[in-house]
């Protein structure tokens, strides 16, 4: 105990614990901040931490290997490994889901090796969970982790428990505050401020990252921004801004067999697309842990490459059911999808569910398949548009999946006026095929954009079936052709 108090004071003295006003990764303003990276510059302190950790390890069930979460916990694990003669494994940080590179370094036996995870600071627990899942996916057994500093986020405990990990903390924040106050390192006011923050201000970071928009620095309104203003909702405007800034109106329909393949294609073509369309219920997952990992990785990809995630769920039920389908675990679509596709069949009431969850809606006005009823039934498309306008839902309806224009065109045929516009998403686009054996019908990129008035083209097998080594090349071909045709249609420079 005395040793832990000593440790807390030393952490403060070397600047590993700071008080003030700090912006966390989650965007939350925090009066306290931990940065344990500095400890590597203080060997004596490293030694103290390791001595304490060794005592903790000694009190736990025996393990075969130890794994430090990169970076700061890695040298700590190394010291403990050498001194306690426990071998290490390392989970590579820059691991790719595919490729030749090994993800776990070190020796282990599948189904037999027991591993203890070591971490420097726990906030949400996500790094420990990610490391655990990676180790488990290689047959390494993990059910315990040790952390030097625990920020006391209740959600972290829950997160770890849900994933079958029990966590032992060397220092918890309440103890840290007591010791620092008694050691005259902080004032009572600072202590109270942090306690208040911990009691009120803690939320787990949102899985859905806000969409980034590009700023037009010259202050002059270009044709792009006047077109953007015609769009019905801030959500469609954001997508349009992405289209302009990335010079891509290509939505990849990522109809992959496995989630790993989907992430893999997202990594390589992310820079070429404005949106990725998913069918989460058509992917195979081994267990709920994989679903959680998938959701996080997808949200990270969308944020890194600035694209929109469209879950093509085709909701088609009454509002209360739709609400459950949108939020229920394990898929929890509302957590990670920016937009969702919805049938107009149930009428306007169900749109409230999407509004409540702040999801952009893409309504299906026509389909691409042979004999689809929306395209055959008289007035289906017109009624779908009227439904949006009459119920006042223009702000969440981003656009329509359609094979022809619904309402006013953004700039193509009949365009140029001041009417509110919706984006048109057109699937059934291929440069290689005219259809499949199950009713799909294809048109070319130029036909979709210049004849049918698509703003966004949706392409799946046209890219996927080119094979992994040609994904980038194929996506670039669709991006380039799509962008050239869109520029022509909207008369952009
Ligand atoms: N999709 C269509 N047509 C439609 C609608 C959705 O093809 O009318 I609504 C979906 C189905 C698939 C993707 O996920 O778009 C098209 O994939 P291919 O490009 O592989 O045909």
Short mmCIF file of C-alpha atoms and ligand atoms in Angstrom, two decimals, residues 251-255 277-279 312 314 341 343 363-369 372 375 401-403 425-430 436 440-442 458-465, ligand 1:
data_model
loop_
_atom_site.label_atom_id
_atom_site.label_comp_id
_atom_site.label_asym_id
_atom_site.label_seq_id
_atom_site.Cartn_x
_atom_site.Cartn_y
_atom_site.Cartn_z
CA UNK A 251 -20.93 3.71 -53.41
CA UNK A 252 -19.38 0.29 -52.97
CA UNK A 253 -21.97 -2.38 -52.28
CA UNK A 254 -19.77 -4.49 -50.00
CA UNK A 255 -21.66 -7.76 -50.38
CA UNK A 277 -23.32 -0.07 -48.50
CA UNK A 278 -23.58 -3.06 -46.19
CA UNK A 279 -25.94 -5.97 -45.56
CA UNK A 312 -29.16 -1.62 -46.82
CA UNK A 314 -34.72 -2.21 -46.36
CA UNK A 341 -32.55 2.06 -46.70
CA UNK A 343 -39.34 0.84 -48.00
CA UNK A 363 -36.33 5.46 -49.41
CA UNK A 364 -36.79 2.86 -52.10
CA UNK A 365 -38.74 4.33 -54.99
CA UNK A 366 -37.83 1.80 -57.69
CA UNK A 367 -35.75 -1.34 -57.83
CA UNK A 368 -33.38 -2.68 -60.45
CA UNK A 369 -34.69 -6.24 -60.61
CA UNK A 372 -40.18 -5.36 -59.29
CA UNK A 375 -41.41 0.14 -60.84
CA UNK A 401 -32.93 4.36 -54.41
CA UNK A 402 -34.30 4.65 -57.89
CA UNK A 403 -33.75 3.96 -61.55
CA UNK A 425 -28.85 6.33 -55.56
CA UNK A 426 -28.88 3.91 -58.48
CA UNK A 427 -27.91 0.23 -58.11
CA UNK A 428 -27.72 -2.23 -60.97
CA UNK A 429 -24.54 -0.70 -62.43
CA UNK A 430 -21.86 -2.74 -64.14
CA UNK A 436 -27.56 -12.11 -63.44
CA UNK A 440 -30.67 -8.29 -61.44
CA UNK A 441 -30.43 -5.92 -64.42
CA UNK A 442 -27.41 -3.70 -65.12
CA UNK A 458 -24.04 1.64 -56.35
CA UNK A 459 -21.63 -1.03 -57.56
CA UNK A 460 -21.11 -4.45 -55.99
CA UNK A 461 -20.03 -7.39 -58.08
CA UNK A 462 -18.67 -5.11 -60.81
CA UNK A 463 -15.80 -4.47 -58.38
CA UNK A 464 -15.86 -7.45 -56.02
CA UNK A 465 -15.79 -10.08 -58.73
N1 LIG B 1 -29.90 -3.43 -54.67
C1 LIG B 1 -30.07 -3.67 -56.01
N2 LIG B 1 -31.19 -3.21 -56.61
C2 LIG B 1 -32.16 -2.52 -55.97
C3 LIG B 1 -31.97 -2.28 -54.61
C4 LIG B 1 -30.84 -2.73 -53.98
O1 LIG B 1 -29.24 -4.27 -56.65
O2 LIG B 1 -33.14 -2.10 -56.59
I1 LIG B 1 -33.37 -1.26 -53.60
C5 LIG B 1 -28.71 -3.88 -53.93
C6 LIG B 1 -28.49 -5.35 -53.93
C7 LIG B 1 -27.01 -5.45 -53.85
C8 LIG B 1 -26.50 -4.24 -54.58
O3 LIG B 1 -26.63 -5.34 -52.48
O4 LIG B 1 -27.55 -3.28 -54.49
C9 LIG B 1 -26.14 -4.46 -56.03
O5 LIG B 1 -25.11 -5.39 -56.15
P1 LIG B 1 -24.46 -5.81 -57.56
O6 LIG B 1 -23.81 -4.55 -58.11
O7 LIG B 1 -23.45 -6.85 -57.17
O8 LIG B 1 -25.54 -6.34 -58.42
#
